[in-house]
C-alpha positions in Angstrom: 187.4 155.5 53.7 191.1 154.9 53.5 193.1 155.2 56.7 196.4 157.1 56.8 199.5 155.0 56.7 202.0 155.2 59.6 205.6 154.9 58.5 207.8 153.5 61.2 211.5 154.2 61.3 213.4 150.9 61.0 215.3 149.9 64.1 218.5 149.4 62.1 218.2 153.0 60.9 218.1 154.4 64.5 221.1 152.3 65.4 223.0 153.6 62.3 222.2 157.2 63.4 223.4 156.6 66.9 226.5 154.9 65.6 227.0 157.8 63.2 226.7 160.3 66.0 229.2 158.4 68.2 231.7 158.2 65.2 231.3 161.9 64.5 232.1 162.7 68.1 235.2 160.5 68.1 236.3 162.0 64.8 236.0 165.5 66.2 238.0 164.5 69.3 240.6 162.8 67.1 240.9 165.9 64.9 241.8 168.0 67.9 243.7 165.4 69.9 246.7 167.7 70.3 244.5 170.4 71.8 242.7 167.9 74.1 245.8 166.3 75.5 248.3 169.1 75.1 246.3 171.8 76.8 245.8 169.9 80.1 249.5 169.0 80.1 250.5 172.6 79.7 248.1 173.8 82.4 249.3 171.0 84.8 252.9 172.1 84.3 251.9 175.8 85.0 249.9 174.8 88.1 252.7 172.7 89.4 255.1 175.6 89.0 252.8 178.0 90.7 252.1 175.6 93.6 255.8 175.2 94.2 256.1 179.0 94.5 253.4 179.0 97.2 254.8 178.9 100.8 254.3 175.8 103.0 251.6 176.3 105.6 251.9 174.4 108.9 249.2 173.7 111.5 249.5 173.0 115.2 246.7 172.3 117.6 246.0 172.0 121.3 243.1 170.5 123.1 241.6 171.6 126.4 239.3 170.0 128.9 237.4 173.0 130.4 235.3 172.8 133.6 231.5 173.0 133.6 230.6 176.4 135.0 227.2 177.9 136.0 225.7 179.9 133.2 225.2 183.0 135.4 228.9 183.3 136.2 229.7 182.7 132.5 227.6 185.5 131.2 228.9 187.9 133.8 232.5 187.2 132.9 232.0 187.9 129.2 231.1 191.5 129.7 234.7 192.1 131.0 236.2 191.2 127.6 236.2 192.8 124.2 235.7 191.5 120.7 233.8 188.3 120.3 233.4 187.9 124.0 231.4 191.1 124.3 229.1 190.0 121.5 228.5 186.7 123.2 227.5 188.5 126.4 225.1 190.8 124.6 223.5 187.8 122.9 222.3 186.5 126.2 222.4 183.0 127.6 225.1 180.5 126.5 223.9 177.3 125.0 227.2 175.5 125.9 229.3 176.3 129.0 232.4 175.9 126.8 231.3 179.0 124.8 232.6 181.1 127.7 236.1 179.9 127.2 235.9 180.0 123.4 234.8 183.6 123.7 237.6 184.4 126.1 240.2 182.9 123.7 238.7 184.9 120.8 238.6 188.1 122.8 240.5 191.3 121.8 242.4 191.1 125.2 244.0 187.8 124.3 244.7 188.8 120.7 246.4 192.1 121.7 248.7 190.3 124.2 249.7 187.7 121.6 250.4 190.3 119.0 252.7 192.1 121.5 254.3 188.9 122.8 255.3 187.5 119.4 255.7 190.8 117.6 253.1 189.7 115.1 252.9 193.1 113.4 256.4 192.4 112.1 255.6 188.8 111.3 252.4 189.8 109.3 254.3 192.9 107.8 251.8 195.5 109.0 252.0 198.6 111.2 248.4 198.4 112.3 247.4 196.5 115.5 244.0 195.9 114.0 245.4 194.3 110.9 247.7 192.1 112.9 244.7 191.1 115.1 242.6 190.3 112.1 245.3 188.3 110.5 245.8 186.3 113.7 242.1 185.6 113.8 242.2 184.4 110.2 245.1 182.0 111.0 243.4 180.7 114.2 240.4 178.4 114.6 239.0 177.9 118.1 236.1 175.5 118.4 234.2 173.5 121.0 233.4 169.9 119.8 230.6 167.6 120.7 233.1 165.6 122.9 233.2 168.6 125.3 236.8 169.5 124.4 238.0 172.9 123.1 240.5 172.7 120.2 242.9 175.5 119.3 244.3 175.4 115.8 246.9 177.8 114.5 248.2 178.0 110.9 251.3 179.9 109.7 254.4 179.6 107.5 256.6 179.3 110.6 256.6 175.8 112.2 257.8 177.0 115.6 255.4 180.0 115.7 252.2 177.9 115.3 253.1 175.7 118.3 254.1 178.6 120.4 251.0 180.6 119.5 248.7 177.7 120.3 250.3 177.1 123.7 250.3 180.9 124.3 246.5 180.9 123.9 246.3 178.3 126.7 248.6 180.5 128.9 246.5 183.5 128.3 243.3 181.7 129.1 244.7 180.4 132.4 245.8 184.0 133.2 242.4 185.4 132.4 240.6 182.8 134.5 242.8 183.9 137.5 242.4 187.6 136.7 238.7 187.6 136.0 237.9 185.0 138.7 235.6 182.8 136.7 234.9 180.2 139.4 233.1 180.9 142.7 236.2 180.0 144.7 238.4 182.4 142.7 235.8 185.2 143.1 235.9 184.8 146.9 239.7 184.8 146.8 239.7 188.0 144.7 237.2 189.6 147.0 239.2 188.9 150.2 242.4 189.9 148.3 241.0 193.4 147.6 239.7 193.8 151.2 243.1 192.6 152.6 244.9 195.2 150.5 242.6 197.9 151.9 243.1 196.8 155.5 246.9 196.7 154.9 246.9 200.3 153.7 244.7 201.5 156.6 247.0 199.7 159.1 250.0 201.4 157.6 248.3 204.8 157.9 247.3 204.2 161.5 250.8 203.1 162.5 252.2 206.3 160.9 249.7 208.4 162.8 250.6 206.7 166.1 254.3 207.2 165.5 253.7 210.9 164.6 251.7 211.3 167.8 254.3 209.7 169.9 257.0 211.9 168.4 254.9 214.9 169.2 253.6 214.2 172.6 256.0 211.5 173.8 255.1 208.2 175.4 252.0 208.5 177.5 251.5 205.9 180.3 248.2 204.0 180.2 247.0 201.7 182.9 246.5 198.0 182.2 242.7 198.2 182.5 242.4 201.0 179.8 244.8 199.2 177.5 242.8 195.9 177.9 239.6 197.8 177.1 241.1 199.4 174.0 242.3 196.1 172.7 239.1 194.3 173.5 237.0 196.9 171.7 239.4 196.9 168.7 239.2 193.1 168.5 235.4 193.2 168.5 235.3 195.9 165.9 237.7 194.0 163.7 235.7 190.8 164.1 232.5 192.6 163.1 234.1 194.1 160.0 235.6 190.8 159.0 232.2 189.1 159.4 230.5 191.9 157.4 233.1 191.4 154.6 232.5 187.7 154.7 228.7 188.3 154.5 229.2 190.6 151.5 231.3 188.0 149.7 228.5 185.5 150.1 225.9 187.8 148.5 227.1 187.0 145.0 226.5 183.2 145.5 223.7 182.6 148.0 220.4 184.2 148.9 219.5 185.9 152.2 217.7 182.7 153.4 220.8 180.5 153.0 221.8 178.9 156.3 225.4 180.1 156.1 224.2 183.7 155.4 221.8 183.6 158.3 224.4 182.2 160.6 226.8 185.0 159.7 224.1 187.6 160.3 223.5 186.1 163.8 227.2 186.3 164.5 227.4 189.9 163.4 224.4 190.8 165.6 225.9 189.0 168.6 229.3 190.8 168.2 227.6 194.2 167.8 225.6 193.6 171.1 228.8 192.8 172.9 230.6 195.8 171.5 227.7 198.1 172.5 227.7 196.7 176.0 231.5 197.4 176.4 231.3 200.8 174.9 228.3 202.0 177.0 228.9 200.1 180.3 232.6 199.6 180.4 235.3 201.7 182.0 236.2 205.0 180.5 239.2 204.8 178.1 240.4 208.0 179.7 241.0 206.5 183.2 244.6 206.2 184.2 245.8 208.7 181.7 247.9 211.4 183.2 247.6 214.0 180.5 244.8 215.0 177.9 247.2 214.1 175.1 246.9 210.5 176.2 243.3 210.4 174.9 244.6 211.1 171.4 247.2 208.3 171.8 244.5 205.9 173.0 242.3 206.7 170.1 245.2 206.1 167.6 246.3 203.0 169.5 242.7 201.7 169.2 242.7 202.3 165.5 246.1 200.5 165.2 244.8 197.5 167.1 241.6 197.5 165.1 243.3 197.5 161.7 245.9 195.0 162.9 243.2 192.5 164.1 241.2 193.1 160.9 244.2 192.5 158.8 244.9 189.2 160.6 241.3 188.0 160.3 241.1 188.9 156.6 244.5 187.2 156.0 243.0 184.0 157.4 239.9 184.3 155.2 242.1 185.0 152.2 244.2 181.9 152.8 241.1 179.8 153.2 239.7 181.2 149.9 243.0 180.6 148.2 243.2 177.0 149.3 239.6 176.5 148.2 240.5 177.9 144.8 243.5 175.6 144.6 241.3 172.6 145.5 238.5 173.6 143.1 238.1 170.9 140.5 236.7 173.6 138.1 240.0 174.3 136.5 241.1 174.1 132.9 243.1 171.1 132.0 245.4 170.8 129.0 244.7 167.4 127.4 247.0 167.8 124.3 249.6 170.7 124.3 250.6 172.0 120.9 253.7 170.5 119.4 255.8 171.6 116.4 254.3 170.1 113.3 256.5 167.9 111.1 254.5 168.1 107.8 252.8 170.9 106.0 249.0 171.0 105.7 248.9 173.1 102.5 249.3 173.7 99.7 248.4 170.2 98.5 250.3 170.4 95.3 249.2 167.0 93.8 245.5 167.8 94.3 246.0 171.3 92.8 247.7 169.8 89.7 245.0 167.1 89.4 242.1 169.5 89.6 243.7 171.9 87.2 244.4 169.1 84.7 240.8 167.8 84.8 239.4 171.3 84.4 241.7 171.9 81.5 240.7 168.7 79.8 237.0 169.6 79.9 237.8 173.1 78.6 239.8 171.6 75.8 237.0 169.2 74.8 234.5 172.1 74.7 237.0 174.2 72.8 237.4 171.3 70.2 233.7 171.2 69.6 233.5 174.9 69.2 236.3 174.9 66.6 234.7 172.0 64.7 231.3 173.9 64.7 233.1 177.0 63.4 234.6 175.1 60.5 231.3 173.6 59.6 229.6 177.0 59.5 232.4 178.5 57.4 232.0 175.8 54.7 228.3 176.4 54.4 227.6 179.6 52.4 224.3 180.5 54.2 225.7 179.9 57.7 229.0 181.6 56.7 227.1 184.8 55.9 225.3 184.7 59.2 228.6 184.1 61.0 230.1 187.1 59.2 227.1 189.2 60.2 227.5 188.1 63.8 231.2 189.0 63.8 230.3 192.4 62.3 227.7 193.1 65.0 230.1 192.1 67.8 233.0 194.2 66.4 230.9 197.3 65.7 230.7 200.1 68.3 
């Protein structure tokens, strides 16, 4: 039984076919060399012309060294801001303490102040505050790096504006940290500042009431013992109020079992016992008063002394809190302020021209092969008829 013969293609025939294919490709490229080299040149010239029409964009950056803050304080502060900051607060715990300051910088509060300060609606050619805010966000990149620094980058066509905007972000952040009292020391300072303002207003009202009473009833003589009793009671009441305010200020930072909190509670209890002893067992405040109107004057005088002493005590507490805030190491430090850039960052005209030229070259090569294929089809009757049929189908409705 005869076995089928296997015909092997000679090696030299395969090499000839490969050589033929390579030569054919080179012939096709040579036939369309004007297209292959001319088209990229034309595209490169057009891209160069377009790139020179594009405005120069400059970038300025600043770097901050933020303090490390407790997470509970950070989350609480975010709720006071709008925009990105509010979203961060709703998201829950912060993975990085720097996220607090990044959120504050990206907040609507900061953006609106910068839009107003630099008249960005005119710069961005818009009448809408929201559009100006959105454009500012697109031109700004605020990020926290692995090195623990916060970087503020601003891009724009104006060299001076980008540096001024980046530094203005820093100023607004410092203003917000003072306004919102991010640190524990600043929160105590703000607390005593509010209480001091209330005490000041109450003191002014009491003094006005005393002056009005004196104008109505005249000066009423009060003996030294009654005056001393009034002043002592007023001082004790003021000390109790000051200690209660101090205790309330501590509730945001310590628990009820903290030694300082317990000590303050004991001081308040001791002062109240002393006040109760004076009010119940002391001399009557009406002794030594020649007329019933004197009782009213003593009452008003007592209020004046009370608010006066309370104001003095709160003023001391406020100064202590203010000094603690000034000494607090948890402050934002500017590592690199923004400076006016010397060179543009974009458009990168050389890269644009190079990319366009390379893309045009490949398009021209593909186009050359398509043209050569078309010519081959046209010169073969069977394929030419199929080509005509395809054109008819594509052109028909």
